[in-house]
Amino acid sequence: QVLQDNNTLVKNGMSSYDCYPPLPLEIVNLLCASRLCFLATQSDGEPHLSLMNYTYHQEEEVILLSTRRDTKKFGHIVDGPKVAVLVHDFPHLQGNNAEDIHGKSWSITLNGTCQVLEEGSDACNKLRAIHLENNPDYSQFITAPGSAILCISIEKARMCDIHDRVSYW
């Protein structure tokens, strides 16, 4: 592995780029414009993928999710909190002007650590309310008895367009 300029990591002859919080405006805009993500977890070498409603809480640079405690994804998170999240802006999203980034088929992969918030704690109550405000049509998943609030601390991100061009900052 060789670290080159602009945080480009060359490993086995392949270049890759990750950006670290605070996230650049292009990623923040896409995270704020979308509501669905794919959450990847794993336990004992068994991967699992879930389609989830999410909330990006920029103030704390976290992704908020909710799930029942009796799900496979919850068990995986308890077993190992490292997760990946994929967010894609499907072309039907509209921005405010032609220069806007939305609707141009970008994908963001986020890596982070997922924490299950303690039920009834101030942090859990605050972040549950933020998640519910952002996803009012999905209260059955956010406020149901036995549901947990998950908080993913974003550790790094990568953004790629439909032409397989990775953005560098």
XYZ file of C-alpha atoms in Angstrom:
169
model
C 0.000 0.000 0.000
C 1.252 3.443 -0.951
C -0.475 6.698 0.025
C -0.183 9.266 -2.777
C -1.325 12.901 -3.005
C -5.025 13.704 -2.425
C -5.487 10.698 -0.120
C -5.319 8.285 -3.074
C -4.390 4.863 -1.758
C -2.679 2.511 -4.180
C -3.010 -1.137 -3.164
C -2.090 -3.978 -5.496
C -1.855 -1.491 -8.363
C -5.446 -0.235 -7.859
C -6.248 3.348 -6.811
C -9.084 4.145 -4.472
C -10.258 7.238 -2.667
C -12.187 7.770 0.513
C -13.169 11.056 2.093
C -13.582 11.537 5.806
C -15.905 13.748 7.862
C -16.708 16.521 7.652
C -18.258 15.414 4.386
C -18.119 17.635 1.279
C -21.222 19.499 0.132
C -21.833 17.134 -2.817
C -22.223 14.173 -0.462
C -24.243 16.152 2.102
C -26.670 17.302 -0.610
C -27.252 13.768 -1.856
C -27.646 12.373 1.671
C -30.223 15.066 2.444
C -32.138 14.492 -0.819
C -32.563 10.731 -0.432
C -34.561 8.660 2.052
C -33.740 5.040 1.164
C -30.481 3.196 1.612
C -29.104 -0.319 1.527
C -27.573 -1.411 4.838
C -24.933 -4.149 4.697
C -24.147 -6.132 7.838
C -22.360 -9.404 8.483
C -21.933 -11.945 11.232
C -19.717 -15.020 11.232
C -18.922 -14.457 7.566
C -22.617 -14.347 6.577
C -23.486 -11.071 4.784
C -26.945 -9.530 4.948
C -28.448 -6.616 2.979
C -31.487 -4.577 4.014
C -33.442 -1.790 2.318
C -33.972 0.910 4.938
C -35.443 4.366 5.425
C -32.769 6.621 6.864
C -32.120 10.118 8.098
C -28.823 11.933 7.643
C -28.219 14.072 10.743
C -25.512 16.455 9.575
C -24.965 18.100 12.955
C -23.523 14.854 14.333
C -22.391 13.390 10.962
C -24.502 10.243 11.512
C -27.061 8.111 9.695
C -30.188 7.231 11.703
C -32.160 4.035 11.122
C -34.725 2.013 13.024
C -35.444 -1.695 13.158
C -37.209 -4.283 15.255
C -34.932 -6.044 17.711
C -35.946 -9.489 16.416
C -34.444 -9.052 12.925
C -31.385 -10.609 11.343
C -29.819 -7.177 10.768
C -30.205 -6.298 14.457
C -28.489 -9.532 15.475
C -25.670 -8.852 13.038
C -25.176 -5.324 14.417
C -25.049 -6.630 17.977
C -22.471 -9.230 16.872
C -20.341 -6.715 14.958
C -21.102 -3.006 14.632
C -19.110 -2.305 11.424
C -21.538 -1.617 8.558
C -21.674 -0.246 5.015
C -24.483 1.898 3.630
C -25.222 2.548 -0.044
C -27.291 5.577 -1.061
C -28.240 6.201 -4.696
C -30.018 9.201 -6.197
C -32.309 7.723 -8.765
C -32.730 9.920 -11.872
C -36.254 10.973 -10.898
C -34.882 13.221 -8.124
C -34.969 16.878 -9.087
C -32.608 19.593 -7.928
C -33.239 23.322 -7.705
C -31.311 24.213 -10.863
C -29.416 22.703 -13.782
C -26.115 22.889 -11.922
C -27.510 20.836 -9.050
C -26.009 17.398 -8.423
C -29.340 15.577 -7.900
C -30.763 13.377 -10.624
C -27.427 12.592 -12.243
C -27.161 9.020 -10.967
C -24.640 9.225 -8.166
C -24.025 6.557 -5.561
C -22.426 7.010 -2.167
C -20.920 4.213 -0.123
C -20.534 5.039 3.556
C -18.614 2.944 6.063
C -19.099 3.317 9.775
C -19.822 1.910 13.175
C -23.427 1.303 14.193
C -24.548 1.878 17.758
C -27.854 0.649 19.172
C -29.119 3.534 21.284
C -30.300 2.775 24.794
C -34.096 2.772 24.827
C -35.480 5.726 26.790
C -32.173 7.619 26.889
C -32.134 11.316 26.008
C -30.027 10.579 22.912
C -32.421 7.857 21.758
C -35.490 10.041 22.265
C -33.891 13.016 20.479
C -32.660 11.022 17.480
C -35.896 8.994 17.207
C -37.816 12.293 16.970
C -35.448 13.572 14.250
C -35.787 10.303 12.305
C -39.586 10.373 12.624
C -39.765 14.003 11.470
C -37.751 13.059 8.386
C -39.858 9.917 7.683
C -43.395 10.741 8.911
C -45.053 8.070 6.742
C -43.023 5.313 8.416
C -43.858 5.767 12.088
C -44.789 2.065 12.280
C -41.069 1.275 11.873
C -39.756 4.090 14.074
C -42.034 4.177 17.117
C -43.338 0.606 17.333
C -42.800 -1.233 20.616
C -39.584 -3.206 20.420
C -38.041 -1.011 17.732
C -34.474 0.139 18.159
C -32.875 3.352 16.976
C -29.571 2.744 15.215
C -26.968 5.462 14.897
C -24.169 4.997 12.356
C -21.113 7.173 12.903
C -19.793 7.878 9.424
C -16.103 7.063 9.212
C -15.532 7.427 5.466
C -17.419 7.916 2.217
C -16.931 7.413 -1.507
C -19.089 8.888 -4.277
C -19.268 7.495 -7.810
C -21.287 8.531 -10.884
C -22.992 6.489 -13.598
C -19.783 6.565 -15.651
C -17.813 4.928 -12.811
C -15.983 8.149 -12.011
C -15.137 8.436 -8.338
C -15.233 11.975 -6.961
C -12.142 13.369 -5.284
C -12.000 16.215 -2.775
